[in-house]
Coordinates of C-alpha atoms in Angstrom, one line a residue:
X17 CA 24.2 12.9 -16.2
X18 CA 25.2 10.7 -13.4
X19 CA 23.3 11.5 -10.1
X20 CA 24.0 9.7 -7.0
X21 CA 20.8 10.2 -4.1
X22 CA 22.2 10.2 -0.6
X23 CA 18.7 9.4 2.1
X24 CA 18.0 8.3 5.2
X25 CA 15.4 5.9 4.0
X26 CA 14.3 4.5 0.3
X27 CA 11.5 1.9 -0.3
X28 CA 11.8 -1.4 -0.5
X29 CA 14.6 -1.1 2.1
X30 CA 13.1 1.3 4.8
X31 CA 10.6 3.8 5.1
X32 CA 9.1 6.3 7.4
X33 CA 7.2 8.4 5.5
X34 CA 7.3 9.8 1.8
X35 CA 11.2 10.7 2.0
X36 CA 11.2 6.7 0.9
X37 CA 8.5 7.1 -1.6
X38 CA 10.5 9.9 -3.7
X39 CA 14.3 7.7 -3.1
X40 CA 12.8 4.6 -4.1
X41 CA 10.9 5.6 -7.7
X42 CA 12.9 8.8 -8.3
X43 CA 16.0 7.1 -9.2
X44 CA 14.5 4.6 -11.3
X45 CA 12.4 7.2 -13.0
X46 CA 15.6 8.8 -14.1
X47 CA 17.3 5.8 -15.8
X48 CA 14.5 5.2 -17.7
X49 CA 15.2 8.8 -19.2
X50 CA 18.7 7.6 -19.7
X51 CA 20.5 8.8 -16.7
X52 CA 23.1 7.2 -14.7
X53 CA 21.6 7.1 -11.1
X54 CA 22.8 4.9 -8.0
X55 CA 21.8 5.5 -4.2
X56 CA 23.2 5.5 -0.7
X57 CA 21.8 4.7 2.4
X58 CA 22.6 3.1 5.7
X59 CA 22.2 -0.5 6.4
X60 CA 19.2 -0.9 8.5
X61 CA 18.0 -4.1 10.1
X62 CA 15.3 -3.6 7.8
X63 CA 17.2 -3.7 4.8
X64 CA 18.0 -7.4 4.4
X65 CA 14.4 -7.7 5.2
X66 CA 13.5 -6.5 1.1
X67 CA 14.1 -9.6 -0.7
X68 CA 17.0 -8.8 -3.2
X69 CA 20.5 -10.2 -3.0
X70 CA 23.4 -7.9 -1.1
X71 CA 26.8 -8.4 -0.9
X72 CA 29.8 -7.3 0.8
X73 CA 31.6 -5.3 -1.9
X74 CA 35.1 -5.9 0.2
X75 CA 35.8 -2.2 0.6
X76 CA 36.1 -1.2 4.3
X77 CA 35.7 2.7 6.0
X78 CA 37.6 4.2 8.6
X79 CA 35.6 7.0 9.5
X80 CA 36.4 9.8 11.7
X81 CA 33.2 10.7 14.1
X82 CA 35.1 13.3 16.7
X83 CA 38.0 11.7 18.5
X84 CA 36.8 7.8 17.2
X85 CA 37.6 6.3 14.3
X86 CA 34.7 4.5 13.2
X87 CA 34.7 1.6 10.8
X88 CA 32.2 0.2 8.5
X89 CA 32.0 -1.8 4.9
X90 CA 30.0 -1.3 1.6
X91 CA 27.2 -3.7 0.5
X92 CA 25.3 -3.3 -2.8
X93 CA 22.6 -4.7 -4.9
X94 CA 20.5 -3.6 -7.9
X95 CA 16.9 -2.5 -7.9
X96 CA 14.7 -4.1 -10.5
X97 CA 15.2 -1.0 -12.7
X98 CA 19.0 -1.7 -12.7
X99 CA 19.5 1.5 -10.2
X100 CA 22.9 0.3 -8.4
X101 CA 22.1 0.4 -4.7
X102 CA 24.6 1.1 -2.1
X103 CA 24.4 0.5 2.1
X104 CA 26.7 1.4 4.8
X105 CA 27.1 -1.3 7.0
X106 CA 27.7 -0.5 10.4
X107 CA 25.8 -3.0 13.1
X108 CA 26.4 -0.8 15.8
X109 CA 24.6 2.6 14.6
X110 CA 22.1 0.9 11.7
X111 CA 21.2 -2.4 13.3
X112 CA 18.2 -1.6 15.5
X113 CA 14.8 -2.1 15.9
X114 CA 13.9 1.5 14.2
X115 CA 15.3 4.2 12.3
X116 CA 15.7 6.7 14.0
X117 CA 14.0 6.1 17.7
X118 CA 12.0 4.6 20.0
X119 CA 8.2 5.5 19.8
X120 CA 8.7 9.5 20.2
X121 CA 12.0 9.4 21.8
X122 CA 14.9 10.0 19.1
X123 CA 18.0 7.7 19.8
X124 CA 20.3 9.8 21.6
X125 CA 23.3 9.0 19.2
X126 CA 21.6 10.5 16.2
X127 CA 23.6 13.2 15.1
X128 CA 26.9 10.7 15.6
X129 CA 24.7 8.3 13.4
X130 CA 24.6 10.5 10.6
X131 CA 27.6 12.2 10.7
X132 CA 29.2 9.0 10.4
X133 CA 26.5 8.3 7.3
X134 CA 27.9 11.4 5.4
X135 CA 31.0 11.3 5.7
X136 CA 30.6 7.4 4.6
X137 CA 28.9 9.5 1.9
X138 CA 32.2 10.9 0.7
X139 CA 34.7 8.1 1.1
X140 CA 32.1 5.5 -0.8
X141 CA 32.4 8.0 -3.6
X142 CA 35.9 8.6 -3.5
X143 CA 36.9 4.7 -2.6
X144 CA 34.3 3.1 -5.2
X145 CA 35.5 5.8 -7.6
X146 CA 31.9 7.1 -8.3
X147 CA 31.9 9.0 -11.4
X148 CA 29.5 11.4 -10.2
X149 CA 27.9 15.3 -11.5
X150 CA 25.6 16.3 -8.8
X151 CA 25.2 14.6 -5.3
X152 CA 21.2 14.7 -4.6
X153 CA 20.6 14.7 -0.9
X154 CA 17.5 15.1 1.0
X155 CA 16.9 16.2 4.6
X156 CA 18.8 16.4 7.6
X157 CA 20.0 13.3 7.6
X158 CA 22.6 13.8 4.8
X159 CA 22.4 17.2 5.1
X160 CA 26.3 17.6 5.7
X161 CA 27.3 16.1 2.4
X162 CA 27.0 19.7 0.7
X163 CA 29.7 21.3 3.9
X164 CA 31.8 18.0 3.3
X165 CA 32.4 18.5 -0.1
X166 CA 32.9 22.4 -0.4
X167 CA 35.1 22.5 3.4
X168 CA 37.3 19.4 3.1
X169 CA 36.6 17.6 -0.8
X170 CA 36.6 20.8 -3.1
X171 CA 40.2 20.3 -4.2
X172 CA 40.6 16.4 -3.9
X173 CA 40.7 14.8 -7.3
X174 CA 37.2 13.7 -8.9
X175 CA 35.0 16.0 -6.5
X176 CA 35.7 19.6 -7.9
X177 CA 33.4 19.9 -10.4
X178 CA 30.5 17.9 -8.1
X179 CA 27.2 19.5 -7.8
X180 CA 25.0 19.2 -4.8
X181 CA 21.1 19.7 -4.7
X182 CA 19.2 19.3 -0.9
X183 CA 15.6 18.3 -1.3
X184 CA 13.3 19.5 2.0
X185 CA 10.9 16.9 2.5
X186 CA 9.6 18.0 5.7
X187 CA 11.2 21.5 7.3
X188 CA 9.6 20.8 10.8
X189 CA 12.6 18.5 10.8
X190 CA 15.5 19.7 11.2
X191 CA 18.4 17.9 12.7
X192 CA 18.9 19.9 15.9
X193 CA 21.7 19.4 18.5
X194 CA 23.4 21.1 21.3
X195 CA 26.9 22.7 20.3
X196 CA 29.2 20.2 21.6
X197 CA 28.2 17.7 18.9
X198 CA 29.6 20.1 16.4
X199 CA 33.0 18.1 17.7
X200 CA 31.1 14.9 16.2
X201 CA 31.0 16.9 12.8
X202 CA 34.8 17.1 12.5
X203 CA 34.5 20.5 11.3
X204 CA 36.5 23.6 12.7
X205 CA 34.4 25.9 15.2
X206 CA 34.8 29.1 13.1
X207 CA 31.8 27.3 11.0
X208 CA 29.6 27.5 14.2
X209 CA 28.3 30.8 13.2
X210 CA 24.4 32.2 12.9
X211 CA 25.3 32.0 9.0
X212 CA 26.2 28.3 9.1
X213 CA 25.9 25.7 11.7
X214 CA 24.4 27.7 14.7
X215 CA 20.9 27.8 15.3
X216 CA 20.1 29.8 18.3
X217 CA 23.3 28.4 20.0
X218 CA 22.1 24.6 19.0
X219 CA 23.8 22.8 16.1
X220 CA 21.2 22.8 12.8
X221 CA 22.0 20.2 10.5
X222 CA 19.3 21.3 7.8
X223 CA 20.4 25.1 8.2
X224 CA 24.2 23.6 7.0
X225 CA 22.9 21.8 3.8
X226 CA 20.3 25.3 3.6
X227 CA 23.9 27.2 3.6
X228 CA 26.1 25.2 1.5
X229 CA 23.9 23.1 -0.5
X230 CA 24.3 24.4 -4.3
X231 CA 20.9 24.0 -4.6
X232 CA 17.9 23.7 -3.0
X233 CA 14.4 22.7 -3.8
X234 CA 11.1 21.2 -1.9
X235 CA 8.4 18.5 -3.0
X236 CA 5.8 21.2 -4.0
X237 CA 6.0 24.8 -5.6
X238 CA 3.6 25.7 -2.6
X239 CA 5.5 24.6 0.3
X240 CA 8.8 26.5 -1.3
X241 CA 7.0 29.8 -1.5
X242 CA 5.1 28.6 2.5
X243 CA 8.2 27.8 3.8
X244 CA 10.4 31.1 3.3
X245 CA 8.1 32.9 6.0
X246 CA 7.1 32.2 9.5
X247 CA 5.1 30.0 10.6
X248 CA 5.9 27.8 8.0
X249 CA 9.7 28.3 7.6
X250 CA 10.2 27.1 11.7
X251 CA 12.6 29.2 12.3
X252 CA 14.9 29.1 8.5
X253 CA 12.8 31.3 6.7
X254 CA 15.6 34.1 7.2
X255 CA 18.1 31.2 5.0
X256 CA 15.6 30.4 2.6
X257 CA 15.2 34.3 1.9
X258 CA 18.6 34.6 1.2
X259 CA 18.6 31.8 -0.9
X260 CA 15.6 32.5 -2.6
X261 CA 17.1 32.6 -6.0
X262 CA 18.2 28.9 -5.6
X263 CA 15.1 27.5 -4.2
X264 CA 12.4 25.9 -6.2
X265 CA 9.5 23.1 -5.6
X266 CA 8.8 20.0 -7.8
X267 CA 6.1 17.8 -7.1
X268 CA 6.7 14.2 -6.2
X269 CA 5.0 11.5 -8.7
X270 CA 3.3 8.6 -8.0
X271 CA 4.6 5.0 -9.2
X272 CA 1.7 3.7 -10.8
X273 CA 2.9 0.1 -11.3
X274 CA 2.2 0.3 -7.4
X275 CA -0.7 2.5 -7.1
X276 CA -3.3 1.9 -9.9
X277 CA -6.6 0.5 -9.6
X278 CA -6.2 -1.3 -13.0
X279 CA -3.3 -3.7 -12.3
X280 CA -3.6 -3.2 -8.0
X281 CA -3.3 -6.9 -6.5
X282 CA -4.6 -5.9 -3.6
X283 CA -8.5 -5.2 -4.7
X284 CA -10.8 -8.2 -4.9
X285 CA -11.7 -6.0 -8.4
X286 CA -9.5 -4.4 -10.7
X287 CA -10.3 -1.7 -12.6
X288 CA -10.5 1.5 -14.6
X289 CA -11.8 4.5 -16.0
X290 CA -14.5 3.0 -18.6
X291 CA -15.8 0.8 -15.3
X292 CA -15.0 2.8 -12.1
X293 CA -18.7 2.7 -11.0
X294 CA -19.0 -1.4 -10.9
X295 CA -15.7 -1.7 -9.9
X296 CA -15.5 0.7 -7.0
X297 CA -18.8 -0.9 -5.8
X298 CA -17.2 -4.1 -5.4
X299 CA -14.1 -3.0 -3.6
X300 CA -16.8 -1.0 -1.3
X301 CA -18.7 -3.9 -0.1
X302 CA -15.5 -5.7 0.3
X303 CA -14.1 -3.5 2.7
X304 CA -17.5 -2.9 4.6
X305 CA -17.1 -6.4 5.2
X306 CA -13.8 -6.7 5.9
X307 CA -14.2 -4.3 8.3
X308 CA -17.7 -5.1 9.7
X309 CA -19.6 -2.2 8.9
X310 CA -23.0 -2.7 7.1
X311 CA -23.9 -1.8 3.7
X312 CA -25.7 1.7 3.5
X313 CA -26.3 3.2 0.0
X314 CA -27.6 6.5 1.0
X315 CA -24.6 7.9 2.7
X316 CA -21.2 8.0 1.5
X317 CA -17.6 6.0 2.8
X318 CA -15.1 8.6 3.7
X319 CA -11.4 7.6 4.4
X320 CA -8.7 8.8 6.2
X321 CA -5.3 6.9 6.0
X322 CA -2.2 8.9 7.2
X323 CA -0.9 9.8 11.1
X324 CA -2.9 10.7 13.5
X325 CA -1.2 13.6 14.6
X326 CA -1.9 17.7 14.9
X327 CA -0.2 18.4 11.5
X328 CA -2.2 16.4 9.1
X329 CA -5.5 17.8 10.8
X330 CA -6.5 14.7 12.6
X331 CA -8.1 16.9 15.6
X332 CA -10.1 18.6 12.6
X333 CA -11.4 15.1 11.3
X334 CA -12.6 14.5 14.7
X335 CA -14.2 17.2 15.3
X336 CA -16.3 16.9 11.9
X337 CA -17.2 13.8 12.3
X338 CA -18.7 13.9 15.8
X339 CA -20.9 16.5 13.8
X340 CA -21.5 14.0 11.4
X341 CA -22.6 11.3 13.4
X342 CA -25.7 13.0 14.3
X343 CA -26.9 14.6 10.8
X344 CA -25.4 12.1 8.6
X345 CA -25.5 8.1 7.1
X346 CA -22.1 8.7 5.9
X347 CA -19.6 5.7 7.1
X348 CA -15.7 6.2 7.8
X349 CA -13.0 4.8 7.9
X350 CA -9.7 5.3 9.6
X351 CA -6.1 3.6 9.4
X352 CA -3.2 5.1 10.7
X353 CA -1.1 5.5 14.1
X354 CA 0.2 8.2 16.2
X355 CA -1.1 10.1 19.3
X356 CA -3.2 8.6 22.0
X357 CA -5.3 11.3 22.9
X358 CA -6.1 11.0 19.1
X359 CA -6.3 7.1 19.2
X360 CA -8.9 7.3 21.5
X361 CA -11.0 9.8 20.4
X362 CA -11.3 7.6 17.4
X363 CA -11.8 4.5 19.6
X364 CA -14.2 6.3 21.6
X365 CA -16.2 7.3 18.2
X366 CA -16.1 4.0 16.8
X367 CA -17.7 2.3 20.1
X368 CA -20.3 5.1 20.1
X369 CA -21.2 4.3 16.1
X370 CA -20.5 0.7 15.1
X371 CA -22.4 0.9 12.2
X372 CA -20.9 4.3 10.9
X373 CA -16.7 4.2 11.9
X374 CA -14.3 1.6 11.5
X375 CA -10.6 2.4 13.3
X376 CA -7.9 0.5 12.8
X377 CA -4.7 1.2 14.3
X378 CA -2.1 0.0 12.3
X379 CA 0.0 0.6 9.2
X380 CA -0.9 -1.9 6.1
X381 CA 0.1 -1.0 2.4
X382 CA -2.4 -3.7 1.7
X383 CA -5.4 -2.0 3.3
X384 CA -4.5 1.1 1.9
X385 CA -4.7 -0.1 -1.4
X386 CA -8.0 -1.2 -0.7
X387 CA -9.3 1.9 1.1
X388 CA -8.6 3.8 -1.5
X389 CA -10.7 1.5 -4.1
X390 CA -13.5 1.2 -1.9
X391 CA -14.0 5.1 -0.5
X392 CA -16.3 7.2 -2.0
X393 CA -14.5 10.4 -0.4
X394 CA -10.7 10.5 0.9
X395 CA -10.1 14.1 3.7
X396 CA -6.7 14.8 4.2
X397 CA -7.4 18.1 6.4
X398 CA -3.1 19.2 6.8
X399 CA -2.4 22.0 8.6
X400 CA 0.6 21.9 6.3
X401 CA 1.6 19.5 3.9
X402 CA 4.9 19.8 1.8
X403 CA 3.7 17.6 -0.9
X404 CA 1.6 14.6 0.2
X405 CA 1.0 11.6 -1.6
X406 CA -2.1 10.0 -0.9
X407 CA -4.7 12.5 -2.7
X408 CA -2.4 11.5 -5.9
X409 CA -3.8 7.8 -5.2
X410 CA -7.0 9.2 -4.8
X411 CA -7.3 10.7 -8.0
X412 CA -6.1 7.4 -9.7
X413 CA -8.4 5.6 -7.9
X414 CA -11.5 8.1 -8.7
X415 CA -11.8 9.0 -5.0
X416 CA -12.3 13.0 -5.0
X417 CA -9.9 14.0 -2.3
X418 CA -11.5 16.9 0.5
X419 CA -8.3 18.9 1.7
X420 CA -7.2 21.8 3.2
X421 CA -5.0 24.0 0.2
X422 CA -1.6 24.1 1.8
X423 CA 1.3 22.9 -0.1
X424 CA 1.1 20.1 -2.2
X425 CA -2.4 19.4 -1.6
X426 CA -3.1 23.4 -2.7
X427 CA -0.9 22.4 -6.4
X428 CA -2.8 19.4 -7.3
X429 CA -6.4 19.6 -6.1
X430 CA -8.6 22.3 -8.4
X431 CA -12.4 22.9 -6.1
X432 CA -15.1 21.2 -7.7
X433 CA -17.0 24.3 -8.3
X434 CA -19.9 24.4 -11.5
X435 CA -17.3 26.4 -13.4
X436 CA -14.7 24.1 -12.7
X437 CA -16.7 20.6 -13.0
X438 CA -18.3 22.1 -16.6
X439 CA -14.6 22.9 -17.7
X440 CA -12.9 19.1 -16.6
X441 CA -10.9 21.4 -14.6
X442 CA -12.0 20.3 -10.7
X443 CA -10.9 16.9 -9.1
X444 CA -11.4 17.4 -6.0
X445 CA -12.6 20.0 -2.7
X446 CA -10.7 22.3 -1.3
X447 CA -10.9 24.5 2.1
X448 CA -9.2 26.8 3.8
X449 CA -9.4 27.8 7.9
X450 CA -7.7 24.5 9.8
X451 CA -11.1 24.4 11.5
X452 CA -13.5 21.4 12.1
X453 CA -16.7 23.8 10.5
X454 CA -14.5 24.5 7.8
X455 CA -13.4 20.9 6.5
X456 CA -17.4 19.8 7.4
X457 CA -18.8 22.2 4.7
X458 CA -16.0 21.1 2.1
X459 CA -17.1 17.6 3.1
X460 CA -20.9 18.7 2.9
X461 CA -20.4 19.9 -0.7
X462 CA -18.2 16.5 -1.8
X463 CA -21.0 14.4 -0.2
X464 CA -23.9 16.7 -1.9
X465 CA -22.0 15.9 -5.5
X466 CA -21.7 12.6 -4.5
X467 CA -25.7 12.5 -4.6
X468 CA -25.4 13.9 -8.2
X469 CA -24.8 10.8 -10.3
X470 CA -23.3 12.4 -13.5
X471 CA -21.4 15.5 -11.9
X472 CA -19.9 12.8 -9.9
X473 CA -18.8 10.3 -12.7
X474 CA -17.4 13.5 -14.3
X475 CA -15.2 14.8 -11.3
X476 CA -14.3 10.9 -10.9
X477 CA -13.2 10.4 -14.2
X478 CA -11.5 13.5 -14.7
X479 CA -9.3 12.9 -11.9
X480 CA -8.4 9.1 -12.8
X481 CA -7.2 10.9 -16.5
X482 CA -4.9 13.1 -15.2
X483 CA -1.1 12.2 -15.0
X484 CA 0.8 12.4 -11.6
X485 CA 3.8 10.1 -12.6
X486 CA 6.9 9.8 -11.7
X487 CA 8.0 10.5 -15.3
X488 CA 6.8 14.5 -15.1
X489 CA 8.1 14.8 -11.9
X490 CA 12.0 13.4 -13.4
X491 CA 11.7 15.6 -16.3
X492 CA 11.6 19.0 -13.8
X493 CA 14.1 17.1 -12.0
X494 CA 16.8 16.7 -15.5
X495 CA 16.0 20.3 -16.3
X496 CA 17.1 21.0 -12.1
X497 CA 20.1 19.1 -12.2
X498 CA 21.1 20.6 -15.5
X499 CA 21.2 24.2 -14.4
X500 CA 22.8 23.5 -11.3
X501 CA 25.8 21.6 -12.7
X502 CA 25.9 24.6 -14.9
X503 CA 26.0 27.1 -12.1
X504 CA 28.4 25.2 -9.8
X505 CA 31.1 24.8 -12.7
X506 CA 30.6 28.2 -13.6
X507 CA 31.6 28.8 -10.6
X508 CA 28.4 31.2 -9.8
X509 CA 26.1 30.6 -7.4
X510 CA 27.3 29.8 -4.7
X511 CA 26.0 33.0 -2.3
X512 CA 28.0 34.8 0.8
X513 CA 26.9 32.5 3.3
X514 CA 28.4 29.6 1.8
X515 CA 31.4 30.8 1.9
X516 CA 33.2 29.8 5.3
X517 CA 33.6 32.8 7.6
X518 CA 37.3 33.3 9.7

């Protein structure tokens, strides 16, 4: 098959959260299963920061974006794996400091930005003459690919058998405008209809790929079934019902030429299963050190590395752990960025308890890598969680993840339980109220395992054994394509509310 990914963001280019993660190693993961697979994205500032050659490919665009004409070129360059990699160069929208705002403040100009970036979308595949089955797109971003192709592409030459998948990464986002920027869209009014485009009399750019996307499909099984009811679906869980038959979940994969303890550049030890125990010691009073907390063998480390916002349970954390600093010798440690009230706390709690909490407020791959070596326990306490990455790491790393079983985090962590640990089943610890009392006991009952020396090594090593690759994850993907493709040139599928309305 020949897929071409349309995103916002794909690492090593740009990246805001794990929409990157899945365009940067999906792709890849394909063509090693003999796929054709190349990628689209916008030129960001932060693109020619990656280190791998781009050039002009001399083909220009003259977009329309409402009454402008817009114009822009196409650059390329090739991924290690050999994955083609296509930008769309166009200083004025892509060349900022960020991609897509200012701190919290969204750039005013988004919806012009990405309308713009998908219908560049289209013309990139019709001017480079992409030989193309199914157009992969993922949030709201590139949302209006799928309305493209079936409102103004269906009958040109080379686009009428194309296939189109969306992939929800995140629901809460959603690409919302007021109406008048449905002129930006190009698209006739009749389409601004509660069916299609209109979202309580706003423009919904996720709602149009929900409506005309031939398929659809989210980064865990969990979060597809969460998401098609309130509170969950924000407001589309009325689409997602009535595409229910179209929607599915597939988990993301981890790349472990990047995140695995054995070949990880970033430790001061490598290691693996047979020596987890010497080696995660070492990484341990490394980062103690590094981050000036002292050594303490009777309590646990536990690690938090993520944003410090409401939806990963951050407020949770905080509240456990100012339980925790009177009844307990565990240490933490916490890396992340996001709200200040939350920043502070944290500051507030590391002044307090020098020798128990280290904060730092910053994003670093590099410490990451070396947090996750060095914890003995990693919380990740979402309120909701579509798929989430860094328990996957966890595991590999033999760092029993404590979270709360909401999507993703629900599909791949099994409660350590004695049934479960006796059967190799468990890998982890599991809660369920998004209450500070109710992540503290899950934590109590990792930290009282952690005190048993061979249930631990077993719920360690059972975790580091299991397979979260990117491989599985393309396999479900192949199978996904496959049936679409069918559907769309079967001509079946495609539901009532696709179907533009007079």
């Amino acid at each position: 098959m020949k897929i071409l990914f349309a995103s916002s963001e794909a690492v090593p280019f740009a990246k805001t959260g794990g929409l990157a993660d899945v365009c940067g190693a999906l792709p890849s993961a394909l063509a090693k299963l003999g796929h054709q697979t190349s990628l689209i994205m916008p030129a960001y500032r932060h693109v020619f920061d990656a280190g791998l050659k781009i050039e002009p490919l001399g083909v220009d665009l003259d977009i329309a974006v409402g009454r402008k004409q817009i114009l822009g070129q196409l650059l390329k360059t090739t991924l290690p794996s050999g994955v083609p990699v296509y930008f769309v160069d166009q200083p004025v929208y892509f060349d900022r400091d960020n991609l897509y705002g200012e701190g919290v403040q969204d750039y005013r100009d988004n919806c012009e930005r990405f309308v713009f970036f998908s219908r560049a979308v289209m013309e990139a595949v019709k001017l480079l003459k992409l030989d193309v089955d199914l157009l992969h797109v993922h949030d709201w971003q590139t949302s209006l690919v799928p309305a493209y192709l079936k409102i103004e592409y269906r009958n040109t030459p080379g686009f009428e058998k194309i296939a189109t998948l969306l992939t929800i990464h995140n629901i809460s986002y959603q690409g919302t405008f007021w109406h008048w920027d449905m002129v930006l869209t190009g698209l006739d009014w009749k389409y601004f209809n509660w069916r299609q485009l209109e979202f309580f009399g706003n423009l919904n750019l996720l709602k149009t790929g929900l409506v005309f996307a031939d398929s659809l499909n989210t980064v865990s099984p969990r979060y597809a079934e969460e998401i098609k009811t309130a509170p969950l679906g924000c407001g589309l869980e009325g689409v997602l019902q009535h595409r229910r038959a179209v929607l599915s979940g597939i988990l993301n994969g981890v790349d472990y030429e990047q995140w695995n303890p054995a070949v990880d550049k970033h430790l001061v030890t490598q290691y693996g299963v047979d020596d987890v125990r010497a080696g995660k010691a070492a990484n341990k009073a490394a980062l103690l050190n590094e981050l000036n907390l002292p050594p303490d063998p009777a309590g646990p480390l536990i690690a938090f590395v993520g944003r410090l916002v409401e939806q990963k349970g951050i407020d949770l954390l905080i509240g456990a752990m100012q339980e925790w600093m009177l009844t307990s010798r565990a240490q933490w440690v916490i890396l992340g960025t996001g709200d200040t009230k939350y920043q502070e706390q944290l500051l507030t709690l590391a002044q307090r308890h020098p020798q128990k909490v280290a904060v730092r407020l910053q994003f670093s791959d590099a410490l990451a890598h070396r947090i996750e070596a060095a914890a003995d326990i990693f919380a990740m306490p979402s309120r909701f969680e579509p798929c989430g990455l860094s328990q996957m790491y966890s595991l590999k790393y033999g760092t029993p993840p404590v979270v709360r079983a909401t999507g993703g985090l629900a599909d791949t962590i099994v409660d350590t339980t004695e049934e479960t640990l006796s059967a190799g089943t468990a890998n982890g610890f599991t809660f369920h109220e998004p209450a500070p009392h109710a992540l503290s006991a899950a934590l109590k009952r990792a930290a009282s395992c952690y005190a048993r020396s061979d249930a631990w090594l077993k719920l360690i090593t059972s975790g580091m054994n299991e397979d979260w690759s990117w491989t599985r994850s393309a396999k479900q993907y192949v199978a996904l394509y496959e049936s679409t493709i069918a559907r769309t040139q079967q001509g079946v599928g495609n539901g009532p509310v696709s179907q533009p309305l007079a």
